Amino acid sequence: MSHVYSSPSSSEWNAGRCAPSGSSSSLDEKASNALEAMLREHVKDLIITESFLSMIRSRYHISPEYDLRILEVGQRPFDLFPNGFGLSIAAFEARLRLPLHPLVVSCLQYWMISPSHIAPNSWRYVVVFVRECRAARIDTSHTLFLACFRLGKS
């Protein structure tokens, strides 16, 4: 699952978000145009399309047994998904992989939350914990994980 963002139209960008206050000198106008261009490029980088999903599958080694979808119009990352769950690209960037490690499944069940409710940076803690336990030949469990970390609201 990935996040979908819509790009504002050029009229939305010119609706005063970047407009300088006071006089519109040549310098202010150039700064406003530069900021507008940077923001437009930033928003473009956040757009995920159907054609991008195959690259995501390849980059993060996601097996074809998993159905990747983009959010529908009006859908949010934290919504319930029939026969599935939401997971952001940021979770994969944090090195979370499918199938989910048994520790991840155990913790999600224990906390009674879905994967989309975990902040991307928190996934890094889980992934590193699993790797360190594996390297030290320690069996992982949510009890051991909870002895080292605690779930907190941000």
mmCIF file of C-alpha atoms in Angstrom:
data_model
loop_
_atom_site.group_PDB
_atom_site.id
_atom_site.type_symbol
_atom_site.label_atom_id
_atom_site.label_comp_id
_atom_site.label_asym_id
_atom_site.label_seq_id
_atom_site.Cartn_x
_atom_site.Cartn_y
_atom_site.Cartn_z
ATOM 1 C CA MET A 1 0.000 0.000 0.000
ATOM 2 C CA SER A 2 1.254 3.438 -0.753
ATOM 3 C CA HIS A 3 0.225 6.982 -0.157
ATOM 4 C CA VAL A 4 -1.371 9.037 -2.906
ATOM 5 C CA TYR A 5 -1.260 12.785 -2.872
ATOM 6 C CA SER A 6 -2.830 15.117 -5.378
ATOM 7 C CA SER A 7 -0.919 17.996 -6.862
ATOM 8 C CA PRO A 8 -2.423 21.418 -6.376
ATOM 9 C CA SER A 9 -3.296 23.205 -9.581
ATOM 10 C CA SER A 10 -1.197 26.185 -10.559
ATOM 11 C CA SER A 11 -4.046 28.486 -9.534
ATOM 12 C CA GLU A 12 -3.934 26.998 -6.020
ATOM 13 C CA TRP A 13 -0.216 27.715 -5.839
ATOM 14 C CA ASN A 14 -0.848 31.312 -6.866
ATOM 15 C CA ALA A 15 -3.667 31.821 -4.359
ATOM 16 C CA GLY A 16 -1.390 33.584 -1.900
ATOM 17 C CA ARG A 17 0.520 30.712 -0.316
ATOM 18 C CA CYS A 18 3.777 32.013 -1.691
ATOM 19 C CA ALA A 19 2.806 35.588 -2.410
ATOM 20 C CA PRO A 20 5.014 38.131 -0.717
ATOM 21 C CA SER A 21 3.302 40.596 1.586
ATOM 22 C CA GLY A 22 3.584 44.297 0.898
ATOM 23 C CA SER A 23 5.086 45.547 -2.341
ATOM 24 C CA SER A 24 5.809 43.112 -5.103
ATOM 25 C CA SER A 25 9.311 44.104 -6.055
ATOM 26 C CA SER A 26 11.216 42.168 -8.662
ATOM 27 C CA LEU A 27 13.244 40.416 -5.945
ATOM 28 C CA ASP A 28 10.129 39.386 -3.992
ATOM 29 C CA GLU A 29 8.523 38.078 -7.165
ATOM 30 C CA LYS A 30 11.624 36.035 -8.045
ATOM 31 C CA ALA A 31 11.760 34.581 -4.523
ATOM 32 C CA SER A 32 8.061 33.758 -4.663
ATOM 33 C CA ASN A 33 8.451 32.055 -8.053
ATOM 34 C CA ALA A 34 11.458 30.065 -6.827
ATOM 35 C CA LEU A 35 9.591 28.910 -3.710
ATOM 36 C CA GLU A 36 6.565 27.993 -5.808
ATOM 37 C CA ALA A 37 8.737 25.899 -8.144
ATOM 38 C CA MET A 38 10.409 24.098 -5.225
ATOM 39 C CA LEU A 39 7.063 23.306 -3.597
ATOM 40 C CA ARG A 40 5.607 22.093 -6.890
ATOM 41 C CA GLU A 41 8.541 19.679 -7.338
ATOM 42 C CA HIS A 42 8.225 18.459 -3.740
ATOM 43 C CA VAL A 43 4.534 17.638 -4.205
ATOM 44 C CA LYS A 44 5.270 15.887 -7.506
ATOM 45 C CA ASP A 45 7.700 13.585 -5.660
ATOM 46 C CA LEU A 46 4.900 12.482 -3.306
ATOM 47 C CA ILE A 47 2.574 11.238 -6.048
ATOM 48 C CA ILE A 48 2.334 7.448 -6.371
ATOM 49 C CA THR A 49 0.711 5.992 -9.477
ATOM 50 C CA GLU A 50 -0.276 2.477 -10.534
ATOM 51 C CA SER A 51 2.735 2.347 -12.871
ATOM 52 C CA PHE A 52 5.038 3.092 -9.917
ATOM 53 C CA LEU A 53 3.869 -0.036 -8.054
ATOM 54 C CA SER A 54 5.983 -2.419 -10.152
ATOM 55 C CA MET A 55 9.090 -0.408 -9.270
ATOM 56 C CA ILE A 56 8.123 -0.575 -5.576
ATOM 57 C CA ARG A 57 7.623 -4.349 -5.868
ATOM 58 C CA SER A 58 11.054 -4.730 -7.444
ATOM 59 C CA ARG A 59 12.937 -2.326 -5.149
ATOM 60 C CA TYR A 60 11.614 -3.889 -1.930
ATOM 61 C CA HIS A 61 11.503 -7.494 -3.182
ATOM 62 C CA ILE A 62 7.747 -7.876 -2.681
ATOM 63 C CA SER A 63 6.531 -11.234 -3.919
ATOM 64 C CA PRO A 64 3.663 -11.350 -6.447
ATOM 65 C CA GLU A 65 1.481 -13.078 -3.836
ATOM 66 C CA TYR A 66 1.002 -9.614 -2.259
ATOM 67 C CA ASP A 67 -1.465 -7.317 -3.975
ATOM 68 C CA LEU A 68 -0.158 -3.748 -4.060
ATOM 69 C CA ARG A 69 -2.678 -0.946 -4.396
ATOM 70 C CA ILE A 70 -2.705 2.804 -4.235
ATOM 71 C CA LEU A 71 -5.221 4.595 -2.065
ATOM 72 C CA GLU A 72 -8.590 5.233 -3.650
ATOM 73 C CA VAL A 73 -10.031 8.739 -3.685
ATOM 74 C CA GLY A 74 -11.143 9.553 -0.151
ATOM 75 C CA GLN A 75 -9.263 6.613 1.355
ATOM 76 C CA ARG A 76 -6.735 7.217 4.141
ATOM 77 C CA PRO A 77 -3.687 5.152 5.114
ATOM 78 C CA PHE A 78 -5.269 4.245 8.472
ATOM 79 C CA ASP A 79 -8.562 2.986 6.981
ATOM 80 C CA LEU A 80 -9.442 -0.689 7.264
ATOM 81 C CA PHE A 81 -8.702 -2.710 4.149
ATOM 82 C CA PRO A 82 -10.748 -5.864 3.500
ATOM 83 C CA ASN A 83 -8.449 -8.905 3.355
ATOM 84 C CA GLY A 84 -5.352 -6.803 3.877
ATOM 85 C CA PHE A 85 -3.669 -3.922 5.631
ATOM 86 C CA GLY A 86 -2.144 -0.580 4.829
ATOM 87 C CA LEU A 87 1.609 -0.192 4.821
ATOM 88 C CA SER A 88 3.505 2.880 3.697
ATOM 89 C CA ILE A 89 6.566 2.930 1.494
ATOM 90 C CA ALA A 90 8.373 4.472 4.466
ATOM 91 C CA ALA A 91 7.982 1.148 6.310
ATOM 92 C CA PHE A 92 9.791 -0.615 3.469
ATOM 93 C CA GLU A 93 12.447 2.111 3.474
ATOM 94 C CA ALA A 94 12.919 1.275 7.175
ATOM 95 C CA ARG A 95 13.762 -2.272 5.964
ATOM 96 C CA LEU A 96 10.488 -3.927 6.930
ATOM 97 C CA ARG A 97 9.893 -6.840 4.559
ATOM 98 C CA LEU A 98 7.075 -9.174 3.600
ATOM 99 C CA PRO A 99 6.135 -11.645 4.845
ATOM 100 C CA LEU A 100 6.109 -9.883 8.195
ATOM 101 C CA HIS A 101 8.472 -11.401 10.742
ATOM 102 C CA PRO A 102 6.635 -13.433 13.442
ATOM 103 C CA LEU A 103 7.777 -10.869 16.049
ATOM 104 C CA VAL A 104 6.070 -8.098 14.067
ATOM 105 C CA VAL A 105 2.858 -10.118 13.804
ATOM 106 C CA SER A 106 3.006 -10.961 17.513
ATOM 107 C CA CYS A 107 3.527 -7.322 18.531
ATOM 108 C CA LEU A 108 0.745 -6.075 16.252
ATOM 109 C CA GLN A 109 -1.632 -8.650 17.719
ATOM 110 C CA TYR A 110 -0.544 -7.814 21.270
ATOM 111 C CA TRP A 111 -1.066 -4.070 20.720
ATOM 112 C CA MET A 112 -4.222 -4.720 18.640
ATOM 113 C CA ILE A 113 -3.130 -2.337 15.884
ATOM 114 C CA SER A 114 -2.500 -2.583 12.162
ATOM 115 C CA PRO A 115 0.882 -2.007 10.497
ATOM 116 C CA SER A 116 -0.249 1.411 9.243
ATOM 117 C CA HIS A 117 -0.468 2.630 12.849
ATOM 118 C CA ILE A 118 3.282 2.246 13.399
ATOM 119 C CA ALA A 119 5.414 5.296 12.602
ATOM 120 C CA PRO A 120 8.109 4.636 9.973
ATOM 121 C CA ASN A 121 10.926 5.412 12.403
ATOM 122 C CA SER A 122 9.478 2.883 14.868
ATOM 123 C CA TRP A 123 9.753 0.177 12.211
ATOM 124 C CA ARG A 124 13.513 0.722 12.297
ATOM 125 C CA TYR A 125 13.607 -0.271 15.976
ATOM 126 C CA VAL A 126 11.702 -3.473 15.262
ATOM 127 C CA VAL A 127 13.840 -4.371 12.249
ATOM 128 C CA VAL A 128 17.133 -3.720 14.074
ATOM 129 C CA PHE A 129 15.889 -5.649 17.119
ATOM 130 C CA VAL A 130 15.108 -8.684 14.931
ATOM 131 C CA ARG A 131 18.509 -8.477 13.206
ATOM 132 C CA GLU A 132 20.435 -8.082 16.468
ATOM 133 C CA CYS A 133 18.602 -11.019 18.050
ATOM 134 C CA ARG A 134 19.317 -13.133 14.982
ATOM 135 C CA ALA A 135 23.024 -12.185 15.082
ATOM 136 C CA ALA A 136 23.205 -13.029 18.807
ATOM 137 C CA ARG A 137 21.204 -16.242 18.247
ATOM 138 C CA ILE A 138 18.469 -15.053 20.612
ATOM 139 C CA ASP A 139 14.876 -16.128 20.019
ATOM 140 C CA THR A 140 12.656 -13.107 19.498
ATOM 141 C CA SER A 141 9.357 -12.633 21.285
ATOM 142 C CA HIS A 142 7.088 -9.709 21.921
ATOM 143 C CA THR A 143 7.817 -10.176 25.652
ATOM 144 C CA LEU A 144 11.543 -9.661 25.052
ATOM 145 C CA PHE A 145 10.843 -6.765 22.705
ATOM 146 C CA LEU A 146 8.583 -5.120 25.318
ATOM 147 C CA ALA A 147 11.326 -5.537 27.920
ATOM 148 C CA CYS A 148 13.539 -3.369 25.700
ATOM 149 C CA PHE A 149 11.011 -0.940 24.184
ATOM 150 C CA ARG A 150 7.604 0.453 24.946
ATOM 151 C CA LEU A 151 4.802 1.642 22.704
ATOM 152 C CA GLY A 152 4.130 5.341 23.049
ATOM 153 C CA LYS A 153 1.813 7.858 21.457
ATOM 154 C CA SER A 154 3.379 10.578 19.382
#
